[in-house]
Coordinates of C-alpha atoms in Angstrom, one line a residue:
Chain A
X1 CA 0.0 0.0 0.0
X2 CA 1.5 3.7 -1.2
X3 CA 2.1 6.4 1.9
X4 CA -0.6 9.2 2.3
X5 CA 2.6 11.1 1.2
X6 CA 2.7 9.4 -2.3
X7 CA -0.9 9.7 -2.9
X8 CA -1.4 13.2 -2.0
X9 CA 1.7 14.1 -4.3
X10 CA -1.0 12.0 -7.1
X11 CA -3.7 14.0 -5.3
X12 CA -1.9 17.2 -6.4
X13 CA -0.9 16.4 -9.4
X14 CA -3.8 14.7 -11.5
X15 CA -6.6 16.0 -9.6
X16 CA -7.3 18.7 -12.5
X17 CA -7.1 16.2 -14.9
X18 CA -9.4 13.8 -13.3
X19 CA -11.8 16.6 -12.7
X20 CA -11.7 17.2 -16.5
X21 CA -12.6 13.7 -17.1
X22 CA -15.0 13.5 -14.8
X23 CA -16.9 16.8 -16.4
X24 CA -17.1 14.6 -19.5
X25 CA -19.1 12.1 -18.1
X26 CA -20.9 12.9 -14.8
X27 CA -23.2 15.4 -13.8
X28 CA -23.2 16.0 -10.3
X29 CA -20.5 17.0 -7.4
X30 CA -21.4 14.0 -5.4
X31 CA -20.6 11.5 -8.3
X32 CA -16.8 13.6 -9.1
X33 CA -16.3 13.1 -5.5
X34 CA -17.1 9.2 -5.2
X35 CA -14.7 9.2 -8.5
X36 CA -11.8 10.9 -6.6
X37 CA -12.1 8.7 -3.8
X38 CA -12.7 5.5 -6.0
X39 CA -9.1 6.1 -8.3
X40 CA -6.7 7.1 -5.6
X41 CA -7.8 4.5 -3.3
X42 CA -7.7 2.1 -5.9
X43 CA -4.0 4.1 -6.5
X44 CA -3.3 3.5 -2.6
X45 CA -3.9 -0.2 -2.0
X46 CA -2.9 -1.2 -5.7
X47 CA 0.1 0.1 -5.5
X48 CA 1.3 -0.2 -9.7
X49 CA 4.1 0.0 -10.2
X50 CA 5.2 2.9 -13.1
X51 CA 7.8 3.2 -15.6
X52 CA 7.6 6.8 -15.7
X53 CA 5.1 9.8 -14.5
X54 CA 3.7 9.4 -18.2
X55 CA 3.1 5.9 -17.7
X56 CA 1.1 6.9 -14.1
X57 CA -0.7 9.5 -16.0
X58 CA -2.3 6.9 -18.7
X59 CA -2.9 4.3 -15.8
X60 CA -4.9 7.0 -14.0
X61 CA -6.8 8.0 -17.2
X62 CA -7.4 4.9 -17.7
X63 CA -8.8 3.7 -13.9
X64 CA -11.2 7.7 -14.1
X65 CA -12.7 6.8 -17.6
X66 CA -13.5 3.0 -15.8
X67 CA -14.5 4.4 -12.7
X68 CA -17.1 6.9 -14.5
X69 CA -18.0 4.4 -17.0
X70 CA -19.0 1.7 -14.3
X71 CA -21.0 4.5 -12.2
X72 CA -23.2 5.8 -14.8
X73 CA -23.5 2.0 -15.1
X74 CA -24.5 1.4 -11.7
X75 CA -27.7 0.1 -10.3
X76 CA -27.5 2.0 -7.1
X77 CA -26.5 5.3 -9.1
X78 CA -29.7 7.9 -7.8
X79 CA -31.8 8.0 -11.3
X80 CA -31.7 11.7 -11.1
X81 CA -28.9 13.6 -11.3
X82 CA -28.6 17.3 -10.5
X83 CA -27.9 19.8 -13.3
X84 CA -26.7 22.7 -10.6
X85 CA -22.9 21.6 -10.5
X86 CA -22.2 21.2 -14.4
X87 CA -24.1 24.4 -14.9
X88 CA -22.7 26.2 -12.3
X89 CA -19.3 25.9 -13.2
X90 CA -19.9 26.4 -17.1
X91 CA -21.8 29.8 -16.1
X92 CA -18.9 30.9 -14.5
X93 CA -16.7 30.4 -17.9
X94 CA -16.7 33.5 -20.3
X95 CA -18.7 32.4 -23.4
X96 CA -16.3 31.2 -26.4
X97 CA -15.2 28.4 -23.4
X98 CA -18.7 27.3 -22.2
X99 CA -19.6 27.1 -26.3
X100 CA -16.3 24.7 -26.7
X101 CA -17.3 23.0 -23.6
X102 CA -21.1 22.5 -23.6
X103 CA -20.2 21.4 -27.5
X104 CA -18.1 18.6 -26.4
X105 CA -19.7 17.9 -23.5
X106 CA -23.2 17.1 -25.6
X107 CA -21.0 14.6 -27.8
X108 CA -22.3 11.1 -27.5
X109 CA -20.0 9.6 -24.9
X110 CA -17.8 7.5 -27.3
X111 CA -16.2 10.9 -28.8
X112 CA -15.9 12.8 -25.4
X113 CA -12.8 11.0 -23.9
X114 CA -10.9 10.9 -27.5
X115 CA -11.5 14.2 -27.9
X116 CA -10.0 15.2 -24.4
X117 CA -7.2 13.0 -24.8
X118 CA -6.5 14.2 -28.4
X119 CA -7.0 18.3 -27.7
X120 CA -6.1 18.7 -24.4
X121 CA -4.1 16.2 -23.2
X122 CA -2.1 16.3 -26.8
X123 CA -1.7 12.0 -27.1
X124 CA -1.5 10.9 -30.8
X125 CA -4.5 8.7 -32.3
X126 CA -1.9 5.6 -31.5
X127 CA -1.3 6.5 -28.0
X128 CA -4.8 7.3 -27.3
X129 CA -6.2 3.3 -28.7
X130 CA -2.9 2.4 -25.8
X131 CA -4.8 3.8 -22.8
X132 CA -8.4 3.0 -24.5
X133 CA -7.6 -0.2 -25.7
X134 CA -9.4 0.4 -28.7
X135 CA -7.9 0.2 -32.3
X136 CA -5.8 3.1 -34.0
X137 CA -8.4 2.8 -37.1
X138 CA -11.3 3.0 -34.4
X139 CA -9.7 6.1 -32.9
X140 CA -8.9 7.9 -35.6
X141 CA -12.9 7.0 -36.9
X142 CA -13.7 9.0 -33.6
X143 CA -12.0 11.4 -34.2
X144 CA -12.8 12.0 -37.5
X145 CA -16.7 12.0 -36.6
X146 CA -16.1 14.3 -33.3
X147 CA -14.3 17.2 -35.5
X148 CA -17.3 16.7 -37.6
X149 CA -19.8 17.3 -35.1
X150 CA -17.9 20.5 -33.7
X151 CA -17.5 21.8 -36.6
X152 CA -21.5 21.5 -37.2
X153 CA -22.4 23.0 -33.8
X154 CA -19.5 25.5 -33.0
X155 CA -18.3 26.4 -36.6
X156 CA -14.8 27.5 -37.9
X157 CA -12.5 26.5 -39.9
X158 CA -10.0 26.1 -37.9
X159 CA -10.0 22.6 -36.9
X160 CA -7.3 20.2 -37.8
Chain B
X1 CA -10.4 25.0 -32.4
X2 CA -7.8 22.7 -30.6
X3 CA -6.8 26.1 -29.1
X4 CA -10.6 27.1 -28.3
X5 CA -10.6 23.5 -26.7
X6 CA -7.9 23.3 -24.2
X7 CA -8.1 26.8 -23.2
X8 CA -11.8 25.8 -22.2
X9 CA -10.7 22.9 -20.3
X10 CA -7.8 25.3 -18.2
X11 CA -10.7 26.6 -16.5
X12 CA -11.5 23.6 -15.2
X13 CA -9.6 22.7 -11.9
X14 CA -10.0 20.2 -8.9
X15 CA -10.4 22.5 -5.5
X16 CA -8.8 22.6 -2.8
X17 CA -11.7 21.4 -0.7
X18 CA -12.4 18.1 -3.4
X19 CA -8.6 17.3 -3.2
X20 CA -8.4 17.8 0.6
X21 CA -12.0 16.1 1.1
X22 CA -10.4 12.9 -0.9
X23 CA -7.3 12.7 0.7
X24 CA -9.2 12.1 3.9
X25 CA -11.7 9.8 2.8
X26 CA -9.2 7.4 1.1
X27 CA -7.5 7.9 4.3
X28 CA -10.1 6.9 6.6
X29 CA -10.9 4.0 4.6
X30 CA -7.6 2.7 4.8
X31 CA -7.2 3.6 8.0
X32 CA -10.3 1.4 9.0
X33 CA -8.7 -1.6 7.5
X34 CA -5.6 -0.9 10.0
X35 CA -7.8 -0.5 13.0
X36 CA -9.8 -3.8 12.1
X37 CA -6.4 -5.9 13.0
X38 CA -6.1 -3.8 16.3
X39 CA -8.8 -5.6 17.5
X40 CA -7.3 -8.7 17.9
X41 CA -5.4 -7.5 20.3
X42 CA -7.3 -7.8 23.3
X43 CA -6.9 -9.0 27.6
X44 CA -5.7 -12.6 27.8
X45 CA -9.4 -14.1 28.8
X46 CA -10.8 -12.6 25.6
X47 CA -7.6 -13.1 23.5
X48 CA -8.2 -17.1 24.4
X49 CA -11.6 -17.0 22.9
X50 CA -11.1 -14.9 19.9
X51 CA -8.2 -17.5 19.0
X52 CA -10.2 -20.4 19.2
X53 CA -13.2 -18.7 17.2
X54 CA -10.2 -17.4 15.0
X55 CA -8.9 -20.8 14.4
X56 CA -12.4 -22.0 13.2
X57 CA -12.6 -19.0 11.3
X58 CA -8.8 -19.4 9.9
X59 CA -10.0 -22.8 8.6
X60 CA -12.9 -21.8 7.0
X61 CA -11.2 -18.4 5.5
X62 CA -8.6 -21.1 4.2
X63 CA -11.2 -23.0 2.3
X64 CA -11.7 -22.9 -1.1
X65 CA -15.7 -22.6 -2.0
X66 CA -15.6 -21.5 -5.9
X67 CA -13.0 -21.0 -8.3
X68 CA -13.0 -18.4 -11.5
X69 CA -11.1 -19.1 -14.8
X70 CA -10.7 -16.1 -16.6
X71 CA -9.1 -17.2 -20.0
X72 CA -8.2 -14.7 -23.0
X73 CA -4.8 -16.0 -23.5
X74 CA -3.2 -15.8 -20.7
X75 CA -5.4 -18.3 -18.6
X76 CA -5.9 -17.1 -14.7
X77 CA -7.5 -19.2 -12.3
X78 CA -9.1 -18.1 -8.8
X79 CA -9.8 -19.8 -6.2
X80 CA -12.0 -17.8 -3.5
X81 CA -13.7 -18.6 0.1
X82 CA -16.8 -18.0 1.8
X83 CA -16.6 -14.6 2.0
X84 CA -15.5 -14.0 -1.9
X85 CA -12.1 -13.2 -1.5
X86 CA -8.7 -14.5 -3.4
X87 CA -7.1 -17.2 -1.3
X88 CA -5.3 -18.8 -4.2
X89 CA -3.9 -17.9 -8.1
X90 CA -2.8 -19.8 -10.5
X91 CA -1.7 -19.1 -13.6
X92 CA -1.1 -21.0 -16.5
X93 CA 2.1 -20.4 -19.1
X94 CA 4.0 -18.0 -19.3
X95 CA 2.2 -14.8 -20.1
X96 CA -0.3 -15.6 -17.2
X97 CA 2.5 -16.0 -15.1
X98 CA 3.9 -12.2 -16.0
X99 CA 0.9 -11.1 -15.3
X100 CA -0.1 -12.6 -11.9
X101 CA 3.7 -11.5 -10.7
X102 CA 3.0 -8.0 -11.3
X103 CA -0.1 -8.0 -8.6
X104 CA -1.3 -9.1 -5.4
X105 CA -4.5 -10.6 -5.4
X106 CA -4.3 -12.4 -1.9
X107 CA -7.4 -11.7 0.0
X108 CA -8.9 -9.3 -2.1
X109 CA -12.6 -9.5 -2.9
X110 CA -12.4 -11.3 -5.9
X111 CA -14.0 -8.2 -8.0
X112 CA -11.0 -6.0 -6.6
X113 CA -8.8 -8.7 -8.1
X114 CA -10.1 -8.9 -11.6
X115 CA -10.5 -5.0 -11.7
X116 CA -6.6 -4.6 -10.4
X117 CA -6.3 -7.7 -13.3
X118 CA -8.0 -6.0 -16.2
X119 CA -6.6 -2.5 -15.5
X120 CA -2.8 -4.0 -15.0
X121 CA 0.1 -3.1 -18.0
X122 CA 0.7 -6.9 -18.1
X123 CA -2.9 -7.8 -19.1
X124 CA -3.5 -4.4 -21.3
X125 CA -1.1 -6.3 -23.9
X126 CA -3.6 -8.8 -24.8
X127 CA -7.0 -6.6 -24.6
X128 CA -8.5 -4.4 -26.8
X129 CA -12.1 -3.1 -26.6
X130 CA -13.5 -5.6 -28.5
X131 CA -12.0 -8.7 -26.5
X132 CA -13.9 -11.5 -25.8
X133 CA -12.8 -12.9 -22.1
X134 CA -14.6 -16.6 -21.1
X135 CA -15.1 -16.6 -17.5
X136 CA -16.2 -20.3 -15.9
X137 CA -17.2 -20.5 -12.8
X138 CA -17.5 -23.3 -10.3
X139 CA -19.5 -23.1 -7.4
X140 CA -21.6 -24.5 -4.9
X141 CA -25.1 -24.0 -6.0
X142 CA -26.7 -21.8 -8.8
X143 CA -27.3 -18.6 -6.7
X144 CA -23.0 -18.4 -6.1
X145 CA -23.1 -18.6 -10.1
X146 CA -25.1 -16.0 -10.6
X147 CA -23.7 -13.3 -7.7
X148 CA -20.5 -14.5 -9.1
X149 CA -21.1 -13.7 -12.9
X150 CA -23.1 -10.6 -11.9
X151 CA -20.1 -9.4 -10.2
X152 CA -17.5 -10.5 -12.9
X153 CA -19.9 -8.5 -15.1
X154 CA -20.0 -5.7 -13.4
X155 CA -16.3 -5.0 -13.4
X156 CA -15.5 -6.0 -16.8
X157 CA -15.4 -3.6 -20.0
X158 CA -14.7 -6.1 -22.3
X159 CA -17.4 -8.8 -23.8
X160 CA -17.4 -11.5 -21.0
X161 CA -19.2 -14.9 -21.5
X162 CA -19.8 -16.8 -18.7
X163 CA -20.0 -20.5 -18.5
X164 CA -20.4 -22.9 -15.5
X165 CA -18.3 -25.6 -14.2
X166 CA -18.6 -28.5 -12.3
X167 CA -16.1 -30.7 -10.1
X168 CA -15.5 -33.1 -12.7
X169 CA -14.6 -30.6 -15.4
X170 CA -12.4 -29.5 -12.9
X171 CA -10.4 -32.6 -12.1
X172 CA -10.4 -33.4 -15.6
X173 CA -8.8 -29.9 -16.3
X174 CA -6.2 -30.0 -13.3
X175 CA -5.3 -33.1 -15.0
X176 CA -4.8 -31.9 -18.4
X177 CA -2.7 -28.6 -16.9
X178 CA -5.2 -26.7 -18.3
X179 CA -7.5 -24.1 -16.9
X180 CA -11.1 -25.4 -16.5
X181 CA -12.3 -22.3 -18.4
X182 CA -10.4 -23.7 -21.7
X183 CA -10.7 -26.9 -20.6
X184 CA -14.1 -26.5 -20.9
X185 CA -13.8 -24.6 -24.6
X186 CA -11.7 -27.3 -25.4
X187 CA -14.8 -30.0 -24.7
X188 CA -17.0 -27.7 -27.1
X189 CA -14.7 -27.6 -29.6
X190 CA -14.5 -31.3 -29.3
X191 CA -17.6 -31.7 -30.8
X192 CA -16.8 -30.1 -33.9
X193 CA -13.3 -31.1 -34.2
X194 CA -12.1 -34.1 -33.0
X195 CA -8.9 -34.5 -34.5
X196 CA -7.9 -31.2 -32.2
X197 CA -5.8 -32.8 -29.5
X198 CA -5.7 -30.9 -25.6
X199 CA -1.6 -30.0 -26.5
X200 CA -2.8 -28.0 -29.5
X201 CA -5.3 -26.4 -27.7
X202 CA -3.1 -25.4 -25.1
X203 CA -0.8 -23.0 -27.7
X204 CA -4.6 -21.5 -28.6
X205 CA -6.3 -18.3 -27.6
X206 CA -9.6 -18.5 -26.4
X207 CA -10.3 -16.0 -29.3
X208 CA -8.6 -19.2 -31.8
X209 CA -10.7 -21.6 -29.8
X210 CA -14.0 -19.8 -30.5
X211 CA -13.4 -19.2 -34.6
X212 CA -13.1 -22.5 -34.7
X213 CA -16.2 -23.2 -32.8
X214 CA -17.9 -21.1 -34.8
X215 CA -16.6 -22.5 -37.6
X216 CA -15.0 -19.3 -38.5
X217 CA -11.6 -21.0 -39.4
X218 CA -10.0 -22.9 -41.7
X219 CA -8.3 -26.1 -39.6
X220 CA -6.2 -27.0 -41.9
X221 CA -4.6 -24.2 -43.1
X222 CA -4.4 -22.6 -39.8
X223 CA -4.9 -19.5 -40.3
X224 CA -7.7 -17.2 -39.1
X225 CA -9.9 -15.9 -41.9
X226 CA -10.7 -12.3 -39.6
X227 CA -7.6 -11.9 -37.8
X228 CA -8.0 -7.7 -38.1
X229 CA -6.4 -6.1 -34.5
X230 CA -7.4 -9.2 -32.6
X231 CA -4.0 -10.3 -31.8
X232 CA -4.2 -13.0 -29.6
X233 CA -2.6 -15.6 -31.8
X234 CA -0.3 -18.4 -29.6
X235 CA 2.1 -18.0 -27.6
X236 CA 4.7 -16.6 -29.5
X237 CA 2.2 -13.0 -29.8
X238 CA 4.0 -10.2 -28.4
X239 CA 1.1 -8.9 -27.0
X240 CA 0.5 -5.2 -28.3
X241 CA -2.7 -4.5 -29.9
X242 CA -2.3 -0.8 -30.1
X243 CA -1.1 0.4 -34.1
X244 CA -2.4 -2.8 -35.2
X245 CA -4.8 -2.6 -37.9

């Protein structure tokens, strides 16, 4: 089992990142917490062992996008989820980012991560099928179809 | 628009109060496993009776009730007690073997152990999203099959099929060295192709074993008519799926 030194230095340094991914996919504050608390204690008592920090970073990507995945999944998950949280904290962006976000925010789920991973995070299509364990032809498909669809809603030529 | 894109995602950070709020609950929880051994260590009247009810319960937590095979290629057995947790591994061949050394499994629940099995570096070599993993299961009675499966479900993101075992298919599998789960494929395929012997089967992926179930493959020549990004071809694979077409 990792220290409570080790995992607040994880804490600390992927929280932003797993807030991100959790944005994608859940709705509510309560659900982003039971995520936080799901990944690093699965970090703490399964103590992998990492090549590198990018190596951590993928595993943790990897264990959010599950841990969301298996939630919205989940019997006991409360049927309805509160609007306040996501809406709160997109009201509070100025209005280009709130466009960019709602837009990929209201992809179907199977773009949202490869999206993130692709614009944000900057991973190539090959290292993005790694973490997803999806094929490089199905990833650059996604891709592909997500520009598509953001191009539709927020316009711009721009995209590459 | 990349630009649009991760300048709208800067905005978005973790607070202080989420981080600090987790730090403390993963804290507690593990803290809570700590203080549960503590309480073993009680006066000397008590401590006599807790050790004899431990050693009745030390026998029982000892005992094996089910046993999961999880076979992809690699082949992982389980063996779990009355109170669902890991008590014994085993893996079979080499690439099984690489990946049960890079985790501990012992007296996990045995949905913490497959998670921490699926997610692990060793195992992400020979999964993709559209991998097929056979789970058999072998159990006392038909409602332990189904919490089991239910619970292998659950915690699984590839396609799982589930099949159930009994305690001859077992013995006849420990026999062969083979996992019951393939054991068991290997019965099917039995059926349909005779002239397959166990030793061949053994250098097969479950994924191999199926197409030729299905009747998918050509026996004789071998190869796989729709081997696209599948990768899970014998033993001599080197396990990457990723940049495969």
């Amino acid at each position: 089992m990792l220290s409570e030194q080790q995992v607040n230095r994880a804490i600390e340094l992927y929280a932003d990142m797993i807030k991100k991914i959790c944005m994608l996919h859940l709705k509510n504050h309560a659900d982003t917490e039971d995520i936080f608390q799901t990944v690093f204690l699965k970090y703490m008592t399964a103590s992998p062992v990492f090549e590198n920090q990018e190596h951590e970073k993928a595993w943790l990507i990897r264990v959010t996008i599950n841990a969301c995945h298996d939630l919205i999944r989940s019997f006991f998950r409360s049927k309805t989820v509160s609007l306040d949280a996501v809406s709160e904290q997109l009201s509070e962006l100025s209005i280009p980012d709130r466009d960019v976000l709602e837009a990929v925010l209201s992809l179907p789920v199977q773009y949202k991560d490869v999206v993130y991973l692709y614009y944000y995070e900057g991973y190539s299509a090959v290292e993005i099928a790694g973490i997803l364990h999806k094929k490089v032809n199905t990833i650059y498909t996604l891709l592909s179809r997500a520009k598509a669809l953001l191009k539709k809603t927020l316009g711009g030529d721009d995209f590459e | 628009m990349s630009n649009r894109i991760q300048h709208a995602f800067d905005q978005i950070h973790a607070d202080e109060r989420l981080k600090h709020d987790t730090m403390a609950a993963v804290n507690r929880r593990a803290y809570q496993n700590t203080k549960r051994k503590n309480f073993l260590f009680r006066p000397i009247p008590v401590v006599c009776s807790l050790l004899i009810v431990s050693m009745i319960g030390l026998a029982s937590y000892f005992t094996p009730i089910s046993a999961i095979s999880i076979d992809i290629n690699p082949s992982i057995e389980l063996k779990l007690n009355a109170y669902n947790r890991v008590i014994q591994t085993t893996a079979y061949g080499p690439q099984a073997e690489q990946v049960l050394s890079s985790l501990d499994l012992m007296n996990h629940t045995y949905t913490d152990a497959i998670s921490q099995m699926m997610e692990s570096d060793e195992m992400a070599k020979y999964l993709t999203n559209d991998t097929d993993v056979s789970v058999t299961v072998l159990s006392p009675n038909q409602q332990k099959y189904e919490e089991i499966t239910q619970g292998v479900s659950g915690c699984m993101h590839q396609n799982v099929s589930c099949h159930q075992a009994d305690s001859e298919l077992v013995k006849a599998a420990e026999e062969a060295n083979l996992s019951f789960g393939k054991y068991r494929a290997y019965l099917q395929l039995q059926q349909t192709h005779p002239e397959i012997t166990i030793e061949e089967v053994r250098h097969m992926s479950m994924y191999e074993i199926q197409q030729l179930i299905d009747g998918e493959t050509d026996v004789s020549s071998g190869q796989q008519q729709n081997q696209q990004g599948m990768g899970q071809n014998n033993d001599h694979h080197n396990g990457h799926h990723h940049g495969q077409e």
